[in-house]
């Protein structure tokens, strides 16, 4: 949270948030406690399911490993840490196949 007066980062003290620069105080909720967790939550991988949304994706000439079709829709997702490359997803344009696969760098 940030100070509404000067914009600095607020510090938590005794359930309230205090600006160390200008002294502004934002009261916390009664009984509210901060929780520190060390577990990282993985985000779900969103795969496009709406056929109409697929038609707006770019296509590329690539062979489908499932049916052998020569064209697929593609999109990029950042699944790992920011210093690693994105993952390329492909979905076969053959409406009977619709196989989805990914490629890593």
mmCIF file of N, CA and C in Angstrom:
data_model
loop_
_atom_site.group_PDB
_atom_site.id
_atom_site.type_symbol
_atom_site.label_atom_id
_atom_site.label_comp_id
_atom_site.label_asym_id
_atom_site.label_seq_id
_atom_site.Cartn_x
_atom_site.Cartn_y
_atom_site.Cartn_z
ATOM 1 N N UNK A 1 0.847 -1.181 0.000
ATOM 2 C CA UNK A 1 0.000 0.000 0.000
ATOM 3 C C UNK A 1 0.886 1.236 0.000
ATOM 4 N N UNK A 2 0.332 2.301 -0.548
ATOM 5 C CA UNK A 2 1.099 3.526 -0.677
ATOM 6 C C UNK A 2 0.395 4.683 0.041
ATOM 7 N N UNK A 3 1.179 5.649 0.494
ATOM 8 C CA UNK A 3 0.677 6.822 1.204
ATOM 9 C C UNK A 3 -0.166 7.683 0.264
ATOM 10 N N UNK A 4 -1.326 8.104 0.765
ATOM 11 C CA UNK A 4 -2.207 8.946 -0.047
ATOM 12 C C UNK A 4 -1.715 10.383 -0.139
ATOM 13 N N UNK A 5 -0.811 10.790 0.770
ATOM 14 C CA UNK A 5 -0.289 12.160 0.750
ATOM 15 C C UNK A 5 0.962 12.289 -0.120
ATOM 16 N N UNK A 6 1.952 11.413 0.126
ATOM 17 C CA UNK A 6 3.232 11.589 -0.567
ATOM 18 C C UNK A 6 3.567 10.460 -1.533
ATOM 19 N N UNK A 7 2.822 9.375 -1.500
ATOM 20 C CA UNK A 7 3.032 8.288 -2.446
ATOM 21 C C UNK A 7 4.095 7.278 -2.060
ATOM 22 N N UNK A 8 4.705 7.421 -0.874
ATOM 23 C CA UNK A 8 5.729 6.470 -0.434
ATOM 24 C C UNK A 8 5.090 5.159 0.011
ATOM 25 N N UNK A 9 5.872 4.105 0.077
ATOM 26 C CA UNK A 9 5.422 2.797 0.527
ATOM 27 C C UNK A 9 5.146 2.839 2.025
ATOM 28 N N UNK A 10 3.987 2.301 2.441
ATOM 29 C CA UNK A 10 3.610 2.307 3.847
ATOM 30 C C UNK A 10 4.232 1.132 4.575
ATOM 31 N N UNK A 11 4.501 1.332 5.875
ATOM 32 C CA UNK A 11 5.074 0.299 6.718
ATOM 33 C C UNK A 11 3.996 -0.187 7.683
ATOM 34 N N UNK A 12 3.909 -1.498 7.902
ATOM 35 C CA UNK A 12 2.918 -2.063 8.809
ATOM 36 C C UNK A 12 3.464 -2.026 10.227
ATOM 37 N N UNK A 13 2.708 -1.356 11.123
ATOM 38 C CA UNK A 13 3.082 -1.318 12.536
ATOM 39 C C UNK A 13 1.831 -1.472 13.379
ATOM 40 N N UNK A 14 1.742 -2.578 14.117
ATOM 41 C CA UNK A 14 0.631 -2.804 15.041
ATOM 42 C C UNK A 14 -0.738 -2.844 14.375
ATOM 43 N N UNK A 15 -0.835 -3.347 13.163
ATOM 44 C CA UNK A 15 -2.118 -3.449 12.479
ATOM 45 C C UNK A 15 -2.490 -2.218 11.675
ATOM 46 N N UNK A 16 -1.707 -1.142 11.752
ATOM 47 C CA UNK A 16 -1.941 0.061 10.965
ATOM 48 C C UNK A 16 -0.803 0.224 9.966
ATOM 49 N N UNK A 17 -1.072 0.981 8.926
ATOM 50 C CA UNK A 17 -0.043 1.271 7.937
ATOM 51 C C UNK A 17 0.413 2.711 8.127
ATOM 52 N N UNK A 18 1.724 2.901 8.287
ATOM 53 C CA UNK A 18 2.283 4.216 8.609
ATOM 54 C C UNK A 18 3.300 4.607 7.556
ATOM 55 N N UNK A 19 3.222 5.874 7.132
ATOM 56 C CA UNK A 19 4.197 6.418 6.194
ATOM 57 C C UNK A 19 5.389 6.921 6.998
ATOM 58 N N UNK A 20 6.588 6.398 6.718
ATOM 59 C CA UNK A 20 7.787 6.809 7.451
ATOM 60 C C UNK A 20 8.303 8.166 6.981
ATOM 61 N N UNK A 21 7.771 8.656 5.876
ATOM 62 C CA UNK A 21 8.222 9.938 5.350
ATOM 63 C C UNK A 21 7.416 11.112 5.917
ATOM 64 N N UNK A 22 6.069 11.038 5.812
ATOM 65 C CA UNK A 22 5.247 12.173 6.244
ATOM 66 C C UNK A 22 4.409 11.874 7.494
ATOM 67 N N UNK A 23 4.366 10.613 7.943
ATOM 68 C CA UNK A 23 3.654 10.272 9.165
ATOM 69 C C UNK A 23 2.180 9.944 8.985
ATOM 70 N N UNK A 24 1.671 9.914 7.752
ATOM 71 C CA UNK A 24 0.261 9.604 7.509
ATOM 72 C C UNK A 24 -0.035 8.182 7.967
ATOM 73 N N UNK A 25 -1.211 7.976 8.571
ATOM 74 C CA UNK A 25 -1.571 6.664 9.111
ATOM 75 C C UNK A 25 -2.862 6.186 8.476
ATOM 76 N N UNK A 26 -2.870 4.945 8.048
ATOM 77 C CA UNK A 26 -4.087 4.309 7.566
ATOM 78 C C UNK A 26 -4.379 3.176 8.525
ATOM 79 N N UNK A 27 -5.539 3.251 9.161
ATOM 80 C CA UNK A 27 -5.914 2.233 10.143
ATOM 81 C C UNK A 27 -6.232 0.912 9.475
ATOM 82 N N UNK A 28 -5.814 -0.161 10.120
ATOM 83 C CA UNK A 28 -6.097 -1.494 9.612
ATOM 84 C C UNK A 28 -7.426 -1.990 10.137
ATOM 85 N N UNK A 29 -7.892 -3.100 9.635
ATOM 86 C CA UNK A 29 -9.133 -3.696 10.107
ATOM 87 C C UNK A 29 -8.886 -4.340 11.467
ATOM 88 N N UNK A 30 -9.876 -4.282 12.316
ATOM 89 C CA UNK A 30 -9.755 -4.851 13.652
ATOM 90 C C UNK A 30 -9.551 -6.355 13.532
ATOM 91 N N UNK A 31 -8.523 -6.847 14.192
ATOM 92 C CA UNK A 31 -8.236 -8.279 14.172
ATOM 93 C C UNK A 31 -7.526 -8.765 12.926
ATOM 94 N N UNK A 32 -7.256 -7.864 11.989
ATOM 95 C CA UNK A 32 -6.569 -8.271 10.760
ATOM 96 C C UNK A 32 -5.095 -8.498 11.044
ATOM 97 N N UNK A 33 -4.545 -9.559 10.506
ATOM 98 C CA UNK A 33 -3.137 -9.873 10.697
ATOM 99 C C UNK A 33 -2.499 -10.118 9.344
ATOM 100 N N UNK A 34 -1.240 -9.756 9.240
ATOM 101 C CA UNK A 34 -0.504 -10.046 8.019
ATOM 102 C C UNK A 34 -0.099 -11.503 8.043
ATOM 103 N N UNK A 35 -0.083 -12.117 6.886
ATOM 104 C CA UNK A 35 0.355 -13.495 6.771
ATOM 105 C C UNK A 35 1.542 -13.552 5.829
ATOM 106 N N UNK A 36 2.552 -14.256 6.274
ATOM 107 C CA UNK A 36 3.725 -14.461 5.433
ATOM 108 C C UNK A 36 3.708 -15.913 5.002
ATOM 109 N N UNK A 37 3.763 -16.122 3.709
ATOM 110 C CA UNK A 37 3.767 -17.490 3.193
ATOM 111 C C UNK A 37 5.030 -17.713 2.385
ATOM 112 N N UNK A 38 5.483 -18.931 2.395
ATOM 113 C CA UNK A 38 6.667 -19.252 1.615
ATOM 114 C C UNK A 38 6.346 -20.191 0.466
ATOM 115 N N UNK A 39 5.070 -20.457 0.287
ATOM 116 C CA UNK A 39 4.650 -21.328 -0.789
ATOM 117 C C UNK A 39 4.308 -20.505 -2.021
ATOM 118 N N UNK A 40 4.829 -20.933 -3.146
ATOM 119 C CA UNK A 40 4.553 -20.242 -4.404
ATOM 120 C C UNK A 40 3.363 -20.918 -5.073
ATOM 121 N N UNK A 41 2.404 -20.133 -5.485
ATOM 122 C CA UNK A 41 1.234 -20.666 -6.165
ATOM 123 C C UNK A 41 1.462 -20.616 -7.661
ATOM 124 N N UNK A 42 1.264 -21.741 -8.324
ATOM 125 C CA UNK A 42 1.393 -21.796 -9.771
ATOM 126 C C UNK A 42 0.135 -21.269 -10.419
ATOM 127 N N UNK A 43 0.287 -20.515 -11.448
ATOM 128 C CA UNK A 43 -0.863 -20.012 -12.193
ATOM 129 C C UNK A 43 -1.319 -21.065 -13.182
ATOM 130 N N UNK A 44 -2.612 -21.055 -13.435
ATOM 131 C CA UNK A 44 -3.145 -21.998 -14.409
ATOM 132 C C UNK A 44 -2.724 -21.595 -15.815
ATOM 133 N N UNK A 45 -2.496 -22.579 -16.632
ATOM 134 C CA UNK A 45 -2.199 -22.321 -18.043
ATOM 135 C C UNK A 45 -3.534 -22.163 -18.754
ATOM 136 N N UNK A 46 -3.728 -21.005 -19.353
ATOM 137 C CA UNK A 46 -4.977 -20.742 -20.055
ATOM 138 C C UNK A 46 -4.840 -21.202 -21.494
ATOM 139 N N UNK A 47 -5.665 -22.146 -21.871
ATOM 140 C CA UNK A 47 -5.685 -22.621 -23.254
ATOM 141 C C UNK A 47 -6.968 -22.110 -23.887
ATOM 142 N N UNK A 48 -6.850 -21.519 -25.049
ATOM 143 C CA UNK A 48 -7.996 -20.920 -25.711
ATOM 144 C C UNK A 48 -8.980 -22.020 -26.100
ATOM 145 N N UNK A 49 -10.210 -21.920 -25.606
ATOM 146 C CA UNK A 49 -11.233 -22.913 -25.899
ATOM 147 C C UNK A 49 -12.305 -22.380 -26.847
ATOM 148 N N UNK A 50 -12.466 -21.072 -26.910
ATOM 149 C CA UNK A 50 -13.495 -20.469 -27.739
ATOM 150 C C UNK A 50 -13.056 -20.511 -29.207
ATOM 151 N N UNK A 51 -13.791 -21.212 -30.030
ATOM 152 C CA UNK A 51 -13.432 -21.376 -31.441
ATOM 153 C C UNK A 51 -13.404 -20.029 -32.155
ATOM 154 N N UNK A 52 -14.337 -19.129 -31.832
ATOM 155 C CA UNK A 52 -14.356 -17.810 -32.468
ATOM 156 C C UNK A 52 -13.126 -16.998 -32.083
ATOM 157 N N UNK A 53 -12.644 -17.151 -30.845
ATOM 158 C CA UNK A 53 -11.430 -16.443 -30.423
ATOM 159 C C UNK A 53 -10.213 -17.003 -31.145
ATOM 160 N N UNK A 54 -10.212 -18.278 -31.449
ATOM 161 C CA UNK A 54 -9.103 -18.881 -32.174
ATOM 162 C C UNK A 54 -8.929 -18.271 -33.553
ATOM 163 N N UNK A 55 -10.008 -17.923 -34.185
ATOM 164 C CA UNK A 55 -9.928 -17.391 -35.544
ATOM 165 C C UNK A 55 -9.198 -16.050 -35.598
ATOM 166 N N UNK A 56 -9.044 -15.376 -34.471
ATOM 167 C CA UNK A 56 -8.322 -14.105 -34.441
ATOM 168 C C UNK A 56 -6.834 -14.304 -34.190
ATOM 169 N N UNK A 57 -6.415 -15.522 -33.826
ATOM 170 C CA UNK A 57 -5.006 -15.792 -33.581
ATOM 171 C C UNK A 57 -4.250 -15.929 -34.897
ATOM 172 N N UNK A 58 -2.955 -15.612 -34.875
ATOM 173 C CA UNK A 58 -2.161 -15.788 -36.091
ATOM 174 C C UNK A 58 -1.944 -17.274 -36.380
ATOM 175 N N UNK A 59 -1.663 -17.575 -37.625
ATOM 176 C CA UNK A 59 -1.384 -18.962 -38.020
ATOM 177 C C UNK A 59 0.045 -19.071 -38.525
ATOM 178 N N UNK A 60 0.537 -20.306 -38.514
ATOM 179 C CA UNK A 60 1.902 -20.576 -38.957
ATOM 180 C C UNK A 60 1.911 -21.918 -39.687
ATOM 181 N N UNK A 61 2.817 -22.057 -40.629
ATOM 182 C CA UNK A 61 2.960 -23.320 -41.351
ATOM 183 C C UNK A 61 3.829 -24.256 -40.512
ATOM 184 N N UNK A 62 3.179 -25.187 -39.822
ATOM 185 C CA UNK A 62 3.864 -26.166 -38.984
ATOM 186 C C UNK A 62 3.064 -27.464 -39.036
ATOM 187 N N UNK A 63 3.748 -28.591 -38.972
ATOM 188 C CA UNK A 63 3.071 -29.881 -39.082
ATOM 189 C C UNK A 63 2.523 -30.324 -37.726
ATOM 190 N N UNK A 64 1.237 -30.646 -37.706
ATOM 191 C CA UNK A 64 0.582 -31.135 -36.491
ATOM 192 C C UNK A 64 1.096 -32.550 -36.190
ATOM 193 N N UNK A 65 1.596 -32.797 -34.966
ATOM 194 C CA UNK A 65 2.095 -34.133 -34.647
ATOM 195 C C UNK A 65 0.982 -35.175 -34.529
ATOM 196 N N UNK A 66 -0.265 -34.734 -34.446
ATOM 197 C CA UNK A 66 -1.388 -35.652 -34.273
ATOM 198 C C UNK A 66 -1.969 -36.111 -35.623
ATOM 199 N N UNK A 67 -2.270 -35.138 -36.517
ATOM 200 C CA UNK A 67 -2.946 -35.498 -37.767
ATOM 201 C C UNK A 67 -2.128 -35.200 -39.025
ATOM 202 N N UNK A 68 -1.022 -34.458 -38.878
ATOM 203 C CA UNK A 68 -0.187 -34.147 -40.023
ATOM 204 C C UNK A 68 -0.609 -32.908 -40.800
ATOM 205 N N UNK A 69 -1.636 -32.196 -40.339
ATOM 206 C CA UNK A 69 -2.071 -30.954 -40.981
ATOM 207 C C UNK A 69 -0.903 -29.970 -40.995
ATOM 208 N N UNK A 70 -0.819 -29.135 -42.012
ATOM 209 C CA UNK A 70 0.324 -28.249 -42.190
ATOM 210 C C UNK A 70 0.143 -26.834 -41.688
ATOM 211 N N UNK A 71 -0.879 -26.554 -40.896
ATOM 212 C CA UNK A 71 -1.098 -25.192 -40.410
ATOM 213 C C UNK A 71 -1.650 -25.249 -38.991
ATOM 214 N N UNK A 72 -1.229 -24.255 -38.158
ATOM 215 C CA UNK A 72 -1.699 -24.208 -36.771
ATOM 216 C C UNK A 72 -1.816 -22.767 -36.307
ATOM 217 N N UNK A 73 -2.732 -22.527 -35.371
ATOM 218 C CA UNK A 73 -2.787 -21.251 -34.662
ATOM 219 C C UNK A 73 -1.645 -21.266 -33.657
ATOM 220 N N UNK A 74 -1.135 -20.079 -33.270
ATOM 221 C CA UNK A 74 -0.077 -20.041 -32.268
ATOM 222 C C UNK A 74 -0.237 -18.839 -31.356
ATOM 223 N N UNK A 75 0.293 -18.949 -30.124
ATOM 224 C CA UNK A 75 0.327 -17.854 -29.164
ATOM 225 C C UNK A 75 1.476 -18.110 -28.195
ATOM 226 N N UNK A 76 1.919 -17.056 -27.501
ATOM 227 C CA UNK A 76 3.030 -17.123 -26.551
ATOM 228 C C UNK A 76 2.528 -16.916 -25.140
ATOM 229 N N UNK A 77 3.131 -17.607 -24.179
ATOM 230 C CA UNK A 77 2.819 -17.428 -22.759
ATOM 231 C C UNK A 77 4.124 -17.449 -21.969
ATOM 232 N N UNK A 78 4.223 -16.588 -20.964
ATOM 233 C CA UNK A 78 5.366 -16.593 -20.054
ATOM 234 C C UNK A 78 5.001 -17.492 -18.884
ATOM 235 N N UNK A 79 5.489 -18.720 -18.861
ATOM 236 C CA UNK A 79 5.121 -19.680 -17.829
ATOM 237 C C UNK A 79 6.174 -19.801 -16.740
ATOM 238 N N UNK A 80 7.409 -19.593 -17.089
ATOM 239 C CA UNK A 80 8.493 -19.724 -16.118
ATOM 240 C C UNK A 80 8.920 -18.333 -15.671
ATOM 241 N N UNK A 81 10.041 -18.231 -15.003
ATOM 242 C CA UNK A 81 10.494 -16.933 -14.501
ATOM 243 C C UNK A 81 10.779 -15.970 -15.656
ATOM 244 N N UNK A 82 10.817 -14.700 -15.329
ATOM 245 C CA UNK A 82 10.921 -13.657 -16.353
ATOM 246 C C UNK A 82 12.237 -13.700 -17.126
ATOM 247 N N UNK A 83 13.274 -14.291 -16.542
ATOM 248 C CA UNK A 83 14.552 -14.331 -17.251
ATOM 249 C C UNK A 83 14.664 -15.525 -18.203
ATOM 250 N N UNK A 84 13.603 -16.317 -18.310
ATOM 251 C CA UNK A 84 13.583 -17.438 -19.251
ATOM 252 C C UNK A 84 12.630 -17.118 -20.399
ATOM 253 N N UNK A 85 12.824 -17.800 -21.502
ATOM 254 C CA UNK A 85 12.036 -17.493 -22.693
ATOM 255 C C UNK A 85 10.582 -17.947 -22.553
ATOM 256 N N UNK A 86 9.757 -17.394 -23.412
ATOM 257 C CA UNK A 86 8.337 -17.736 -23.415
ATOM 258 C C UNK A 86 8.132 -19.127 -24.010
ATOM 259 N N UNK A 87 6.931 -19.664 -23.773
ATOM 260 C CA UNK A 87 6.565 -20.957 -24.344
ATOM 261 C C UNK A 87 5.611 -20.697 -25.500
ATOM 262 N N UNK A 88 5.867 -21.347 -26.634
ATOM 263 C CA UNK A 88 4.995 -21.216 -27.799
ATOM 264 C C UNK A 88 3.963 -22.338 -27.775
ATOM 265 N N UNK A 89 2.699 -21.961 -27.880
ATOM 266 C CA UNK A 89 1.617 -22.935 -27.968
ATOM 267 C C UNK A 89 1.103 -22.960 -29.394
ATOM 268 N N UNK A 90 0.719 -24.142 -29.846
ATOM 269 C CA UNK A 90 0.156 -24.331 -31.175
ATOM 270 C C UNK A 90 -1.145 -25.113 -31.045
ATOM 271 N N UNK A 91 -2.108 -24.804 -31.896
ATOM 272 C CA UNK A 91 -3.329 -25.600 -31.989
ATOM 273 C C UNK A 91 -3.626 -25.818 -33.461
ATOM 274 N N UNK A 92 -3.837 -27.070 -33.820
ATOM 275 C CA UNK A 92 -4.094 -27.470 -35.201
ATOM 276 C C UNK A 92 -5.339 -26.758 -35.733
ATOM 277 N N UNK A 93 -5.265 -26.286 -36.974
ATOM 278 C CA UNK A 93 -6.409 -25.596 -37.582
ATOM 279 C C UNK A 93 -7.449 -26.566 -38.109
ATOM 280 N N UNK A 94 -7.121 -27.846 -38.175
ATOM 281 C CA UNK A 94 -8.077 -28.861 -38.604
ATOM 282 C C UNK A 94 -9.152 -28.998 -37.523
ATOM 283 N N UNK A 95 -10.397 -28.662 -37.850
ATOM 284 C CA UNK A 95 -11.474 -28.643 -36.853
ATOM 285 C C UNK A 95 -11.766 -30.025 -36.279
ATOM 286 N N UNK A 96 -11.400 -31.084 -36.983
ATOM 287 C CA UNK A 96 -11.613 -32.438 -36.468
ATOM 288 C C UNK A 96 -10.507 -32.844 -35.496
ATOM 289 N N UNK A 97 -9.368 -32.196 -35.585
ATOM 290 C CA UNK A 97 -8.221 -32.548 -34.741
ATOM 291 C C UNK A 97 -8.130 -31.650 -33.499
ATOM 292 N N UNK A 98 -7.947 -30.337 -33.722
ATOM 293 C CA UNK A 98 -7.800 -29.343 -32.648
ATOM 294 C C UNK A 98 -6.737 -29.711 -31.621
ATOM 295 N N UNK A 99 -5.721 -30.457 -32.012
ATOM 296 C CA UNK A 99 -4.648 -30.860 -31.095
ATOM 297 C C UNK A 99 -3.850 -29.630 -30.673
ATOM 298 N N UNK A 100 -3.539 -29.532 -29.375
ATOM 299 C CA UNK A 100 -2.740 -28.423 -28.842
ATOM 300 C C UNK A 100 -1.418 -28.976 -28.329
ATOM 301 N N UNK A 101 -0.293 -28.323 -28.684
ATOM 302 C CA UNK A 101 1.011 -28.713 -28.198
ATOM 303 C C UNK A 101 1.844 -27.474 -27.956
ATOM 304 N N UNK A 102 2.967 -27.654 -27.300
ATOM 305 C CA UNK A 102 3.827 -26.521 -26.978
ATOM 306 C C UNK A 102 5.261 -26.792 -27.378
ATOM 307 N N UNK A 103 6.027 -25.692 -27.529
ATOM 308 C CA UNK A 103 7.452 -25.757 -27.856
ATOM 309 C C UNK A 103 8.215 -24.868 -26.912
ATOM 310 N N UNK A 104 9.350 -25.332 -26.435
ATOM 311 C CA UNK A 104 10.227 -24.546 -25.586
ATOM 312 C C UNK A 104 11.471 -24.171 -26.375
ATOM 313 N N UNK A 105 12.093 -23.061 -25.990
ATOM 314 C CA UNK A 105 13.383 -22.688 -26.613
ATOM 315 C C UNK A 105 14.506 -23.381 -25.892
#
